[in-house]
PDB file of C-alpha atoms in Angstrom:
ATOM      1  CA  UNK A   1       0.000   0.000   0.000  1.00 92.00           C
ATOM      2  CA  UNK A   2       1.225   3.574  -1.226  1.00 95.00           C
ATOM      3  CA  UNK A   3       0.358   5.586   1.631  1.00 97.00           C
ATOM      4  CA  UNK A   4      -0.033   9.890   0.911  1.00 97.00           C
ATOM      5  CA  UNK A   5      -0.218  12.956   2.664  1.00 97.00           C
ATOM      6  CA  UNK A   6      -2.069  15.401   0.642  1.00 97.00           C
ATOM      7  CA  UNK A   7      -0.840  19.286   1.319  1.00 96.00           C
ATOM      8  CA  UNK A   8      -3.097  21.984  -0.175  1.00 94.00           C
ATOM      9  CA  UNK A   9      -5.210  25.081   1.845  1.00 93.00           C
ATOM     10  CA  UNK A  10      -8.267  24.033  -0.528  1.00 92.00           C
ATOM     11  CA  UNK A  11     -10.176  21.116   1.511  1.00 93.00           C
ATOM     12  CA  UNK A  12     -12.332  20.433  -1.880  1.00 91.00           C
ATOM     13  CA  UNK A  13      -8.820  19.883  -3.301  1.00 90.00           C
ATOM     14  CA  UNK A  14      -8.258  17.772  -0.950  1.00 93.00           C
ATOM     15  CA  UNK A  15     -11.620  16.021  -0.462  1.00 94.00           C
ATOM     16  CA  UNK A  16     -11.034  15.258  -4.795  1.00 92.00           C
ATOM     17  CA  UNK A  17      -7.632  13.950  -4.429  1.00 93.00           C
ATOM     18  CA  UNK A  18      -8.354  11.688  -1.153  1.00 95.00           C
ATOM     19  CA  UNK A  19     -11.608   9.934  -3.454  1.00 95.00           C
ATOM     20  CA  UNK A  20      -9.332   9.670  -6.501  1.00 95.00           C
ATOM     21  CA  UNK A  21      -6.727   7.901  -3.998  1.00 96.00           C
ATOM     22  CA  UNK A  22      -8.533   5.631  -1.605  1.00 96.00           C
ATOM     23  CA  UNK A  23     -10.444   4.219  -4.820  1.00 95.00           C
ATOM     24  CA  UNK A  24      -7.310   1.940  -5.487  1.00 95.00           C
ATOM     25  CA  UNK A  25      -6.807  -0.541  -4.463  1.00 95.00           C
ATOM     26  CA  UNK A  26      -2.836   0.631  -3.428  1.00 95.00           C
ATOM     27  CA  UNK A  27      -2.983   3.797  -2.561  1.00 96.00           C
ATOM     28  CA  UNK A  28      -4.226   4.995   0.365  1.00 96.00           C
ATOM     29  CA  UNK A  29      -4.568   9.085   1.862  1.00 97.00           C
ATOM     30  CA  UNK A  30      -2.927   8.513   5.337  1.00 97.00           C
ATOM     31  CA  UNK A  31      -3.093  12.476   6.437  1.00 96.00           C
ATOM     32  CA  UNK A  32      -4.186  16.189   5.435  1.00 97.00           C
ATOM     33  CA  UNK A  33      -2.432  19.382   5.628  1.00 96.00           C
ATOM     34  CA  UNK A  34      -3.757  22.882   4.797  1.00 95.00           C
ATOM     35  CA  UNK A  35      -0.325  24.424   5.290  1.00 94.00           C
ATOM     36  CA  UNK A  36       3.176  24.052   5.208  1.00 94.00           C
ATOM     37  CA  UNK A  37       4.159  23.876   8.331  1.00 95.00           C
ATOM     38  CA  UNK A  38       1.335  21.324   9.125  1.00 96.00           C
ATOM     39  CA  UNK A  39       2.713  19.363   6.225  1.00 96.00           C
ATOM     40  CA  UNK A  40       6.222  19.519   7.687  1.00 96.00           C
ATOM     41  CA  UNK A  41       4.895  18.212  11.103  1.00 96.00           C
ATOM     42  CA  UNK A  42       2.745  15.388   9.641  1.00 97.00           C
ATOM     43  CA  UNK A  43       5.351  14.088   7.315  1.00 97.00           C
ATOM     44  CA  UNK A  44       7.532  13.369  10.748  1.00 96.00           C
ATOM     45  CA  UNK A  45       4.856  11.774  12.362  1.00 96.00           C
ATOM     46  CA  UNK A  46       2.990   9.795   9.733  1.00 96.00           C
ATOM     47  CA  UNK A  47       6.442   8.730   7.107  1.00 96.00           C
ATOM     48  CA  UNK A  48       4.343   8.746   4.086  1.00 97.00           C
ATOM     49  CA  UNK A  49       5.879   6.992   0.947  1.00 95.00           C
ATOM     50  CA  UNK A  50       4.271  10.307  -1.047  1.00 95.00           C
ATOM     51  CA  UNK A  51       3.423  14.010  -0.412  1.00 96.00           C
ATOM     52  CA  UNK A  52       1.356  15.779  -2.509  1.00 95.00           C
ATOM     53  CA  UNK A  53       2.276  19.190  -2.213  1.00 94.00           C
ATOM     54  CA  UNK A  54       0.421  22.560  -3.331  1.00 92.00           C
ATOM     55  CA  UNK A  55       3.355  25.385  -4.091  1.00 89.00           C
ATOM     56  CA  UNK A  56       0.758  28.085  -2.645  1.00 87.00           C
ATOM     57  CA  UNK A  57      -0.088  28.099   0.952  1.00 90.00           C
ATOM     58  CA  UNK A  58      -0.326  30.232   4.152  1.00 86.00           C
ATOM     59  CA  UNK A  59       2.115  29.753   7.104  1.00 85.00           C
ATOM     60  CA  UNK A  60       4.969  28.367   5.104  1.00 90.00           C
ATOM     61  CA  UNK A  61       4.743  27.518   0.959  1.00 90.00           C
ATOM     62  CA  UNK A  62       5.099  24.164  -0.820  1.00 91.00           C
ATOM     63  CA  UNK A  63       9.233  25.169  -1.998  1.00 90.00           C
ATOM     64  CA  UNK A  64       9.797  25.716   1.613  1.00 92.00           C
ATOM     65  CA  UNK A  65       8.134  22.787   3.169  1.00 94.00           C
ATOM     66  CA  UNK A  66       9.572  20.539   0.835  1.00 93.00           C
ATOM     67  CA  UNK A  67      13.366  21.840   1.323  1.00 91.00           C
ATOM     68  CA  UNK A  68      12.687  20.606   5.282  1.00 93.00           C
ATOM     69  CA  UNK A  69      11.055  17.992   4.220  1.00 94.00           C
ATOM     70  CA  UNK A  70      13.885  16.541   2.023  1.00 88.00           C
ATOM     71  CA  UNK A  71      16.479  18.002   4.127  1.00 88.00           C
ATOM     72  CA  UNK A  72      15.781  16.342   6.746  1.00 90.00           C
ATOM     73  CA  UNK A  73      18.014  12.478   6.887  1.00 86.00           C
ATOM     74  CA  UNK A  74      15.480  10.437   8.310  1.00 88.00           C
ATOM     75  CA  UNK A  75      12.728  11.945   5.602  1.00 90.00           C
ATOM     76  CA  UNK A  76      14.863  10.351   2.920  1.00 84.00           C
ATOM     77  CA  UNK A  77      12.195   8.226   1.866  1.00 87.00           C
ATOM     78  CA  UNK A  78       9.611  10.683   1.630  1.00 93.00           C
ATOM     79  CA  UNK A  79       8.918  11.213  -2.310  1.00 91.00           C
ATOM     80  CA  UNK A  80       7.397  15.102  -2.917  1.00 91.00           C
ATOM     81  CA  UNK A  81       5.302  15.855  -5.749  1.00 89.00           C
ATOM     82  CA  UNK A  82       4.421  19.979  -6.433  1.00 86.00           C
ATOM     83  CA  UNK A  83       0.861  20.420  -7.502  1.00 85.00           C
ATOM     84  CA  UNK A  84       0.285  23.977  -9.119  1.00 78.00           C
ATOM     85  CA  UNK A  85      -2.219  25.433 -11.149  1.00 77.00           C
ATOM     86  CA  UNK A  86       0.173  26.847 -13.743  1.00 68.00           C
ATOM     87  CA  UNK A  87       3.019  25.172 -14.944  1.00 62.00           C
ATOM     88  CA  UNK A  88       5.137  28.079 -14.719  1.00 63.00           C
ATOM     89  CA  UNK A  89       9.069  27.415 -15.606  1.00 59.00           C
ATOM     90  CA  UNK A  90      10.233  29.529 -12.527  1.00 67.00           C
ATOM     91  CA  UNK A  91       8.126  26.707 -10.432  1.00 73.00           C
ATOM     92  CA  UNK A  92       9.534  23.671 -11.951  1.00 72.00           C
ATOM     93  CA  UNK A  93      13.407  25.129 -11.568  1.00 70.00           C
ATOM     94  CA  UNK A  94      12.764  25.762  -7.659  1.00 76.00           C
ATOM     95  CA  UNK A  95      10.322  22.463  -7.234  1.00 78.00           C
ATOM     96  CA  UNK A  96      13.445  20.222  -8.232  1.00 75.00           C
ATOM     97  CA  UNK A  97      15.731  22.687  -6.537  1.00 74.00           C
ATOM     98  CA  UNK A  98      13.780  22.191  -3.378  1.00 79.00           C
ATOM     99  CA  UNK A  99      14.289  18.234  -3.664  1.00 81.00           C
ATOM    100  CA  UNK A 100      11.154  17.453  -5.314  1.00 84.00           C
ATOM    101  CA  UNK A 101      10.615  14.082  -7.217  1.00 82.00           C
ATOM    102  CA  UNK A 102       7.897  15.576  -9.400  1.00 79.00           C
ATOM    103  CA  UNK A 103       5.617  18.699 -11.123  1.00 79.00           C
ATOM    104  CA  UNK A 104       2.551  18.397 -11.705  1.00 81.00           C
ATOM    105  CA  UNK A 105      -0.284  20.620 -12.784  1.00 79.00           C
ATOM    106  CA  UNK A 106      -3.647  20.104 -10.747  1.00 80.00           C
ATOM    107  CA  UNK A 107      -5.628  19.835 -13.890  1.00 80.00           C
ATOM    108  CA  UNK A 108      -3.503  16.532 -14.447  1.00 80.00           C
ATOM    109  CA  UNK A 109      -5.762  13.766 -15.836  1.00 84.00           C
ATOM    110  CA  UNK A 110      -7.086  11.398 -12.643  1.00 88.00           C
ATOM    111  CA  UNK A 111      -5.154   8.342 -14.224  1.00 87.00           C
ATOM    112  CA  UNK A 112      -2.242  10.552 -15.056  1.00 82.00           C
ATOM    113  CA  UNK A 113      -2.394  11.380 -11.231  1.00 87.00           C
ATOM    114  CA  UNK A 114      -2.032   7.976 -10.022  1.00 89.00           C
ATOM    115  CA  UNK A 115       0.258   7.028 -12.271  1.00 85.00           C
ATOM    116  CA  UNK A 116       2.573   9.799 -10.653  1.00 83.00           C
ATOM    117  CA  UNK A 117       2.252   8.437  -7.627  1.00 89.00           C
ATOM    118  CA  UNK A 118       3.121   5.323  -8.536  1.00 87.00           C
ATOM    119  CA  UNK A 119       6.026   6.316 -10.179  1.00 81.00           C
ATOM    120  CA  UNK A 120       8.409   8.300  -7.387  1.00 82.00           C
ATOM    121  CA  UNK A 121       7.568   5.610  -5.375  1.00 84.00           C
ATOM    122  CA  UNK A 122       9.265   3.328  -8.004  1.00 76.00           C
ATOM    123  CA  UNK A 123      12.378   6.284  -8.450  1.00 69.00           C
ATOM    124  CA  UNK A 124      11.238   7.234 -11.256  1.00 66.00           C
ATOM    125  CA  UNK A 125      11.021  11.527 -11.847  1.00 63.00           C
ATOM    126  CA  UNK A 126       8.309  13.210 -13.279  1.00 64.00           C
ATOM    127  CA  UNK A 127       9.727  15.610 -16.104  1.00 60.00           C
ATOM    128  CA  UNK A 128       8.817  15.360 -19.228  1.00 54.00           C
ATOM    129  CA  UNK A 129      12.026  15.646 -22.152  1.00 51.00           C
ATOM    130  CA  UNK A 130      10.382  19.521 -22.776  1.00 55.00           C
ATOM    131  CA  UNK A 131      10.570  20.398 -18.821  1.00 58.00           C
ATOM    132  CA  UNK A 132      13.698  18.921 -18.395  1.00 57.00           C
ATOM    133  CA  UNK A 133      15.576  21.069 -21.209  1.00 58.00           C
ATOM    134  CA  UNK A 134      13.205  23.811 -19.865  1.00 62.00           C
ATOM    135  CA  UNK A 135      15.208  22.683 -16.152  1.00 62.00           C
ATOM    136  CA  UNK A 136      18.665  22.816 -18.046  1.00 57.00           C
ATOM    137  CA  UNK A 137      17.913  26.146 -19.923  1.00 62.00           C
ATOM    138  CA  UNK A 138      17.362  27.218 -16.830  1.00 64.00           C
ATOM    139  CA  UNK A 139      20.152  26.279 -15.203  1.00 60.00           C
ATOM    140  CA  UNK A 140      22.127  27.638 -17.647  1.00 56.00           C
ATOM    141  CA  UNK A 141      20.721  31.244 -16.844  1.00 61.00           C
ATOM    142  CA  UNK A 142      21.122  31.046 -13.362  1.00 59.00           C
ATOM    143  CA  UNK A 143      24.049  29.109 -12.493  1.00 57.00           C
ATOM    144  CA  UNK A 144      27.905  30.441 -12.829  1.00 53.00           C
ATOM    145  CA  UNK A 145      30.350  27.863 -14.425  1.00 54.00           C
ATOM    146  CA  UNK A 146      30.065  24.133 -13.704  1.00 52.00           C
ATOM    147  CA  UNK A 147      31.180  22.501 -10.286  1.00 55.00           C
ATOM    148  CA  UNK A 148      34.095  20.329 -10.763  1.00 52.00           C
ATOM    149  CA  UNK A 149      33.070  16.921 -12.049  1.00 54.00           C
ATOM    150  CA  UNK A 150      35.155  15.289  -8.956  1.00 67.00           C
ATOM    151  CA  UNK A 151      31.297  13.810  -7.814  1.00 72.00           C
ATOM    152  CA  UNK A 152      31.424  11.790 -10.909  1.00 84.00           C
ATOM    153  CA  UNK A 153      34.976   9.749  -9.925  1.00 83.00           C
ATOM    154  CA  UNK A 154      33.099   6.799  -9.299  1.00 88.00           C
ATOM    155  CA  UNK A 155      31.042   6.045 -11.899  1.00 91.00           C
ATOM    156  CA  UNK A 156      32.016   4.014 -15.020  1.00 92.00           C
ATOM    157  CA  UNK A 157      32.021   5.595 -18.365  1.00 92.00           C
ATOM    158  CA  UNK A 158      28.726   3.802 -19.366  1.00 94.00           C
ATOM    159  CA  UNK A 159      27.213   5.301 -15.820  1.00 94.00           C
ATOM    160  CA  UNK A 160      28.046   8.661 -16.556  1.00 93.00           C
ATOM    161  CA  UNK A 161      27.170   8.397 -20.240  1.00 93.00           C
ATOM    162  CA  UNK A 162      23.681   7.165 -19.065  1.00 93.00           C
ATOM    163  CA  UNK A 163      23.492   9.829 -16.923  1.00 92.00           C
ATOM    164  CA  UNK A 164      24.571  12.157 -19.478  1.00 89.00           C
ATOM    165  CA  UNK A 165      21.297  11.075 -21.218  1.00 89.00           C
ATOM    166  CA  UNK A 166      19.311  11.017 -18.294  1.00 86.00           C
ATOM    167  CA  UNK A 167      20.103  14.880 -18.602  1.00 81.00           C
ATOM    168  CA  UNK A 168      18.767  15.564 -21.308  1.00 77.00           C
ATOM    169  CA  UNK A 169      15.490  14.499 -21.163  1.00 74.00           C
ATOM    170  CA  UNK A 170      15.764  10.916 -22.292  1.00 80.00           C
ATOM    171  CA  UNK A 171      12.971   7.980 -20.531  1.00 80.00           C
ATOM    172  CA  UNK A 172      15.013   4.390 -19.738  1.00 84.00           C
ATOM    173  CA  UNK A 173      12.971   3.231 -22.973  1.00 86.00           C
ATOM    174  CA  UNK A 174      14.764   5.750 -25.174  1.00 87.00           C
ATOM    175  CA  UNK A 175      18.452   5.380 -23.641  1.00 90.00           C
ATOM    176  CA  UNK A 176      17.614   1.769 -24.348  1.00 92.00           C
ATOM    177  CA  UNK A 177      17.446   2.170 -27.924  1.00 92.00           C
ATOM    178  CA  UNK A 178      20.509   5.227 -27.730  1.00 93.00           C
ATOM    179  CA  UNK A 179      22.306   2.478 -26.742  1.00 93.00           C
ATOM    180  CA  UNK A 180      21.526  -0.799 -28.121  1.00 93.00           C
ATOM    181  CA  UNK A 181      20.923  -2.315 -24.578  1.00 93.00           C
ATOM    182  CA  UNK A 182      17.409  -3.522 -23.004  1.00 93.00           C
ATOM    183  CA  UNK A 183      15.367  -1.302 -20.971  1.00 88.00           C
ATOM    184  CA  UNK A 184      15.912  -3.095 -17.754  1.00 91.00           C
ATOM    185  CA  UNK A 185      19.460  -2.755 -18.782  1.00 93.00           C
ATOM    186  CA  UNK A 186      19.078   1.273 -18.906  1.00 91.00           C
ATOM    187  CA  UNK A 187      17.340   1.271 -15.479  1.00 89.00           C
ATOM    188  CA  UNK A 188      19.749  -0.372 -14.085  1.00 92.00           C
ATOM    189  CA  UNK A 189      22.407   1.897 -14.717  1.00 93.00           C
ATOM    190  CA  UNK A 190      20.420   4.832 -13.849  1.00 91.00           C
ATOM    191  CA  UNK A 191      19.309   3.099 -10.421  1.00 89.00           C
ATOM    192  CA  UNK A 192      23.685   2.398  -9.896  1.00 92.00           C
ATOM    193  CA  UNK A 193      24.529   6.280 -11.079  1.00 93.00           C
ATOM    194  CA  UNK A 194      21.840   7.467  -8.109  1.00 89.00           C
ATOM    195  CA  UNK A 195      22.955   5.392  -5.447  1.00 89.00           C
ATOM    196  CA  UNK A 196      26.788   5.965  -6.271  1.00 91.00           C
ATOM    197  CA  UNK A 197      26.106   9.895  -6.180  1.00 89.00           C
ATOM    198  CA  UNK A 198      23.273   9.604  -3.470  1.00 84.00           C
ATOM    199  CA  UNK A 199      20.742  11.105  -5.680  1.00 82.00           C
ATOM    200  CA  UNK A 200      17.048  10.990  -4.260  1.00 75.00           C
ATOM    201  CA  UNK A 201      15.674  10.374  -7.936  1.00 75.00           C
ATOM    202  CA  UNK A 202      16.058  10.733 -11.323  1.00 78.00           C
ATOM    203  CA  UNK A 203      15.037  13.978 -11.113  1.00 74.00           C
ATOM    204  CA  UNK A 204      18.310  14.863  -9.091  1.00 77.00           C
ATOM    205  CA  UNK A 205      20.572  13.531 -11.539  1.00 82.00           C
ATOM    206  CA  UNK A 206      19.438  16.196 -14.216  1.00 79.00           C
ATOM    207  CA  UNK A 207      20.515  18.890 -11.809  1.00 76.00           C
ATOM    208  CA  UNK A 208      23.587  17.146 -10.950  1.00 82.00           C
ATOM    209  CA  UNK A 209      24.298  16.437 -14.768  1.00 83.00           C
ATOM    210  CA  UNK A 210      24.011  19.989 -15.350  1.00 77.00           C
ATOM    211  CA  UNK A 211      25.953  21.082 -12.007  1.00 76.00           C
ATOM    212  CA  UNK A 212      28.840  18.694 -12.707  1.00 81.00           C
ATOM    213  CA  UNK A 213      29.217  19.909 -16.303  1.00 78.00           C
ATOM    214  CA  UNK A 214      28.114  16.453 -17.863  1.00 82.00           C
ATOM    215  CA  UNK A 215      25.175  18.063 -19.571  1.00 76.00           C
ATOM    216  CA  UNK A 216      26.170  21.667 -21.228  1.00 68.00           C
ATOM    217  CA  UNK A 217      22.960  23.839 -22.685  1.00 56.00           C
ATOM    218  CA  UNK A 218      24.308  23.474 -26.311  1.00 53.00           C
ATOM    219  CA  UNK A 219      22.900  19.909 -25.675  1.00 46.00           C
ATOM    220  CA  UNK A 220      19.111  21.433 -26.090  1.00 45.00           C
ATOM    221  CA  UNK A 221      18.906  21.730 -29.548  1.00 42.00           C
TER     222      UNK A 221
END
């Protein structure tokens, strides 16, 4: 059972998301927060697998409750997903900043939803190849030149080729065919690269990618 703690000031938010959620038969809504700092407090006490968290919200916002959140050591399982209403690129850059596994807009198609949860929970990110160059672009704006790759010692070339594509947007399926290996093959090297680097999720190894200098913004086009 995928248990969740939904996060959002709107209790018909809520009230949609915990029906959507306790319909399955492995997912489950184990708590409810209408603020951050609520969230913060619940996630200690309850250890969800999955937070669903709105970006708006008195007392403390969904950037800053998921920083604690995934700041905090014995929180490393805890998987955060931002829910917005817009999917504004200044959102997504500070969501995955803040340690979050996912984005997703609240208009998000119920099965799309689901699926979501489902996948952090498996280590899986959710960025799409367009919001991860849009991540990338981004970092290429904001950041000054690239940390020294000595974080990447460890890995093998094929790891940090894999994670070169990981970068840029590319699904296990599609680094499959880059490199003429199965997909189980692909996710296997991805899975190695986070653990080696201590990545929380796929989603982590794009900003590291970028950070280390493995992934340069001429790569976008």
């Amino acid at each position: 059972m995928i248990r969740v703690l939904l996060a959002d000031d709107q209790s018909l938010v809520r009230a949609g998301f915990k029906a959507l959620i306790d319909a399955q038969p492995d997912t489950a809504v184990v708590g409810e927060a209408a603020d951050g700092e609520e969230a913060v407090r619940m996630v200690r006490a309850l250890r969800p697998e999955v937070v669903l968290m709105d970006i708006r919200m008195p007392a403390l916002d969904g950037l800053a409750a998921t920083r604690r959140i995934t700041g905090e050591p014995g929180l490393d399982a805890v998987k955060v997903v931002m829910l917005t209403t817009f999917e504004l690129d200044e959102y997504v850059f500070e969501a995955i900043r803040s340690g979050a596994s996912g984005f997703l807009v609240k208009d998000t198609e119920p099965d799309e939803l689901l699926r979501a949860v489902r996948a952090v929970v498996g280590g899986d990110a959710l960025l799409s190849p367009g919001v991860t160059r849009r991540l990338i672009a981004e970092f290429a704006a904001r950041s000054k030149e690239p940390a020294a790759a000595d974080a990447l010692a460890g890995l093998t070339e094929r790891e940090r080729e894999v994670m070169a594509l990981v970068g840029i947007g590319l699904s296990n399926e599609e680094i499959a065919r880059r490199l003429v290996v199965s997909p189980l093959t692909a996710k296997t090297h991805v899975s190695r690269t986070m653990v080696k680097l201590g990545a929380r999720d796929r989603a982590q190894l794009v900003v590291l990618a970028y950070e280390s200098g493995l992934v340069r913004p001429g790569w976008l086009g």
